[in-house]
Every structure is written in structure tokens, then in C-alpha cells.
Short mmCIF file of C-alpha atoms in Angstrom, two decimals:
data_model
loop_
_atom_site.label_atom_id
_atom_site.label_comp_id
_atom_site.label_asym_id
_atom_site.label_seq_id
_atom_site.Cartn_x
_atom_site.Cartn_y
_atom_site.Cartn_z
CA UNK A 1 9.11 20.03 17.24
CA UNK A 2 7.09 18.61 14.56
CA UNK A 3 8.27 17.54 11.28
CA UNK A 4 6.08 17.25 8.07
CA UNK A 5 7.41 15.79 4.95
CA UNK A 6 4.87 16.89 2.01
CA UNK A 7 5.81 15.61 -1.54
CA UNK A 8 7.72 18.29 -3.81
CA UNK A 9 4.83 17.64 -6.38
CA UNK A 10 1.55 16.74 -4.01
CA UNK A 11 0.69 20.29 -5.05
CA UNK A 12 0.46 19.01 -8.80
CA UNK A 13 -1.45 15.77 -8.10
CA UNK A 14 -4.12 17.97 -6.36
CA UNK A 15 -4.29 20.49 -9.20
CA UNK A 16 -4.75 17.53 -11.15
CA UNK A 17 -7.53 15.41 -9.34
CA UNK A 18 -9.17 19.02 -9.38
CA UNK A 19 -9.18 19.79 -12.87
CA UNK A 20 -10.58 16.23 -13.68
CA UNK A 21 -12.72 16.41 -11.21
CA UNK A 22 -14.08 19.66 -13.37
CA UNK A 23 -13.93 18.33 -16.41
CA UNK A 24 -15.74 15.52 -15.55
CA UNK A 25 -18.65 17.74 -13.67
CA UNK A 26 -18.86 20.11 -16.52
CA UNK A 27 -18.53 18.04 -19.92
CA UNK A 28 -19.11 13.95 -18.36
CA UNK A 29 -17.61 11.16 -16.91
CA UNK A 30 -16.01 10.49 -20.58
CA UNK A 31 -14.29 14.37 -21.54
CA UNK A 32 -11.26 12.89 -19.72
CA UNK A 33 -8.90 10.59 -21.04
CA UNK A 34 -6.91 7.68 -18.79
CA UNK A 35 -3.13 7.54 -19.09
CA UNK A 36 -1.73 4.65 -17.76
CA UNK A 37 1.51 4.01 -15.62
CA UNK A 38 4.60 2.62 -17.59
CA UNK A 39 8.34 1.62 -16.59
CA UNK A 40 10.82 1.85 -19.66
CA UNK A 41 14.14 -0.07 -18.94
CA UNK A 42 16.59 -1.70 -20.66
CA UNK A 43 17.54 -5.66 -20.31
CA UNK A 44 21.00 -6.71 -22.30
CA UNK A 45 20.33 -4.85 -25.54
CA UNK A 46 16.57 -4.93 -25.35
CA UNK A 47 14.29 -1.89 -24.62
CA UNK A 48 11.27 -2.88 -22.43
CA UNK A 49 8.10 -0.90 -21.80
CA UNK A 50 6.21 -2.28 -19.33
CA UNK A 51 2.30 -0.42 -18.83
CA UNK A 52 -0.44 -1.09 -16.42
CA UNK A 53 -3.38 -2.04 -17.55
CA UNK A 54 -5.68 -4.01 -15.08
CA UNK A 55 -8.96 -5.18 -16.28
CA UNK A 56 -7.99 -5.08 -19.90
CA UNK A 57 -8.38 -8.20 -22.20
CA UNK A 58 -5.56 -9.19 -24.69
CA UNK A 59 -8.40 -8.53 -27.25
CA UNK A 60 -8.74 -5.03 -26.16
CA UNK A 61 -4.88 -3.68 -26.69
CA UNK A 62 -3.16 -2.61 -29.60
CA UNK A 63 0.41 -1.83 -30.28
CA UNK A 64 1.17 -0.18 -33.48
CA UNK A 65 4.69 1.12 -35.17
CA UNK A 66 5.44 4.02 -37.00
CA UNK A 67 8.42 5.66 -38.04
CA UNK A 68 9.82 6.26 -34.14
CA UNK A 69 6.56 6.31 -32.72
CA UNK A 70 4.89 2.75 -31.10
CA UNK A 71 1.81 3.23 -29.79
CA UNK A 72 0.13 1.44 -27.04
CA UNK A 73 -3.97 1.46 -26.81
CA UNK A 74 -6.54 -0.01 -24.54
CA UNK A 75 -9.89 0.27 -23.86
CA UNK A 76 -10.97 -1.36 -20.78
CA UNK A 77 -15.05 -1.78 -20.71
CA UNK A 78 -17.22 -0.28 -17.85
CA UNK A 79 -18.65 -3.27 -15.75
CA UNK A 80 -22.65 -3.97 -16.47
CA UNK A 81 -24.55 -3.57 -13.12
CA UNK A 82 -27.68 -5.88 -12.51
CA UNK A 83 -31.07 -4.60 -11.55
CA UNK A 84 -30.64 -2.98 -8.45
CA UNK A 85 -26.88 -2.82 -7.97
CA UNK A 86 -25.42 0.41 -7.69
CA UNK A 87 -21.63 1.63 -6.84
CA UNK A 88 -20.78 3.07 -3.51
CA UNK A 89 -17.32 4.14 -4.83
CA UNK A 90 -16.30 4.38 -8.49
CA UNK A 91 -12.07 4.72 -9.25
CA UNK A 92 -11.03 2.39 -12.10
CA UNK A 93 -11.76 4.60 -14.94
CA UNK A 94 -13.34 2.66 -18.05
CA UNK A 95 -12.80 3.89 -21.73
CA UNK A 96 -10.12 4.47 -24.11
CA UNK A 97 -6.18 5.09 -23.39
CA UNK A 98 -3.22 5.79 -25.83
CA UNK A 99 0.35 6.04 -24.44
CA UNK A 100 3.40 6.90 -27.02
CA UNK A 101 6.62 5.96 -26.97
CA UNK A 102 9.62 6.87 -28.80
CA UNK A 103 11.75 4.14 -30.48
CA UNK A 104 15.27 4.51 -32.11
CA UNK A 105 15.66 5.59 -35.39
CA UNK A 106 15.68 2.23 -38.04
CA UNK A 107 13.58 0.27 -35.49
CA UNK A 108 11.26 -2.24 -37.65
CA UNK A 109 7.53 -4.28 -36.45
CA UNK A 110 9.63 -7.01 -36.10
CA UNK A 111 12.07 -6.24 -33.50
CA UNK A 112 8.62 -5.60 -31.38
CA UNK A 113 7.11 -7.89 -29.27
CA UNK A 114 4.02 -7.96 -27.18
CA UNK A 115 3.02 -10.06 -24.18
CA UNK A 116 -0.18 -9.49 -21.02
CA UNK A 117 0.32 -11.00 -18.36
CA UNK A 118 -1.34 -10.08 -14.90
CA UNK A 119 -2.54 -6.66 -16.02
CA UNK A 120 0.84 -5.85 -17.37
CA UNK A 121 1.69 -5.18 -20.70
CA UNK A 122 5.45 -5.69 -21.58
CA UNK A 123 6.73 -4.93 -24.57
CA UNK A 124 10.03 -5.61 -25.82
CA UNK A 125 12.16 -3.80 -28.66
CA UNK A 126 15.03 -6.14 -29.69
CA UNK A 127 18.30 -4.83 -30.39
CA UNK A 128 17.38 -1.09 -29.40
CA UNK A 129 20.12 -0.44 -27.23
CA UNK A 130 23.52 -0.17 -29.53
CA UNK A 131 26.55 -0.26 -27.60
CA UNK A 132 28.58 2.70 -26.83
CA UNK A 133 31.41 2.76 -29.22
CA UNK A 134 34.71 2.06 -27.40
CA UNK A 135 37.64 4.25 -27.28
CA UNK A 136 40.44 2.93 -29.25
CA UNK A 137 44.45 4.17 -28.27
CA UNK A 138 46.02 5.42 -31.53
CA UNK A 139 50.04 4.79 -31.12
CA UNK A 140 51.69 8.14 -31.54
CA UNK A 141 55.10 7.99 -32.82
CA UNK A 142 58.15 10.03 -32.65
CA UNK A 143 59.93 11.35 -36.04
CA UNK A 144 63.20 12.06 -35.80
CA UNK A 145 63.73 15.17 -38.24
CA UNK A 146 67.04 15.43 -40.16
CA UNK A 147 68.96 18.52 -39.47
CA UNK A 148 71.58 19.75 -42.16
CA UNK A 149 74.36 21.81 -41.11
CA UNK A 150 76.72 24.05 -42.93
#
């Protein structure tokens, strides 16, 4: 008996090469925007994003904030080819990205912090993660009530 293991969503990711794959064929190579990968975790009390962007210059990113909203962008440039060179296979995808994230509430520019390092873009929210509040024990005490009798 053979077993196959197919991914819950390979389904998806094929529905989704396909459509860019049309899009691409019926409007250009550009109709199609990149959105790249990103990890969101917490270290201590800081928030970290951390996005993928290989063969993207420091020059070339932008991270904006406003209101909740910070906003990473990119635009990594399409290599020239010389006289005579041509591609065989083409996959990194050149032009314009925008990935949002959601801060919390009272978050200001200068909690945020942006470094690139290897073709990863980590950005760190200071003091975004509050504490949970702690339960406190409230002593409950026992009142002796005064009875009269007749």
C-alpha cells in the first residue's frame, strides 16, 4: 500500500501560481504585485517583524507609521542584461512590494526600529507587548452579625 501525503493547501498554491501566471500573460510581467515572507514574534517585551527581502538595498526600503498601521516597502530593481545575455529561467520577481502590519494602539515612530542585514529586514517595536495583568487575592472576611433576642 502506498501512502501520499499532499499539503492541506497545495491546492491553493496552484490556484495561485495559475492566476499569476494569467495575470501576467494577459496584462504583463508588472499587473502583479510581490508580497514578501515575514515572521512576527515577540522577544522580552519587544514585537519583531522580520521580512525577506533578498536583493534589496537599504536605500530601496521604507518603513513608515501611522496610527496602528507600519508599513514596510521595497522595490528591488530588475538586473540590466549585456548585449547578448538572455535568461534561461526568470523567478525573483523585480518591482514594488508593500506589506502592513498592525501595531498596538499608542505605539509612537520612536519605539520603531529598523535594521537589513543579509536580505532580512527586522524590525523591532519596543515596549509593544504589555504584560498580562496579574490576579490579585482579595481577603474575604467573616462578619459576625449581632442577633437580639426577646
Amino acid at each position: 500500500m502506498i501512502v501520499r501525503y499532499q499539503h492541506p493547501y497545495a491546492a491553493f498554491r496552484q490556484f495561485d501560481r495559475e492566476f499569476e501566471r494569467l495575470v501576467r500573460q494577459g496584462f504583463g510581467r508588472r499587473a502583479t504585485q510581490y508580497s514578501p515572507q515575514a515572521d512576527v514574534y515577540t522577544e522580552g517585551s519587544d514585537a519583531v517583524i522580520t521580512v525577506a527581502v533578498p536583493g534589496v538595498a537599504a536605500e530601496d526600503v521604507s518603513v513608515s507609521l501611522e496610527g496602528r498601521r507600519l508599513s514596510v516597502t521595497a522595490e528591488r530593481r530588475e538586473r540590466e542584461a549585456a548585449e547578448g545575455d538572455r535568461y534561461l529561467v526568470r523567478g525573483l520577481t523585480a518591482g514594488k512590494f508593500r506589506r502592513e502590519f498592525t501595531v498596538p494602539e499608542g505605539t509612537e515612530a520612536s519605539q520603531v526600529s529598523a535594521d537589513l542585514a543579509d536580505g532580512l529586514l527586522t524590525v523591532r517595536v519596543a515596549d509593544a507587548v504589555k504584560p498580562k495583568p496579574q490576579a490579585q487575592e482579595i481577603p474575604v472576611t467573616e462578619n459576625q452579625s449581632a442577633v437580639e433576642a426577646e
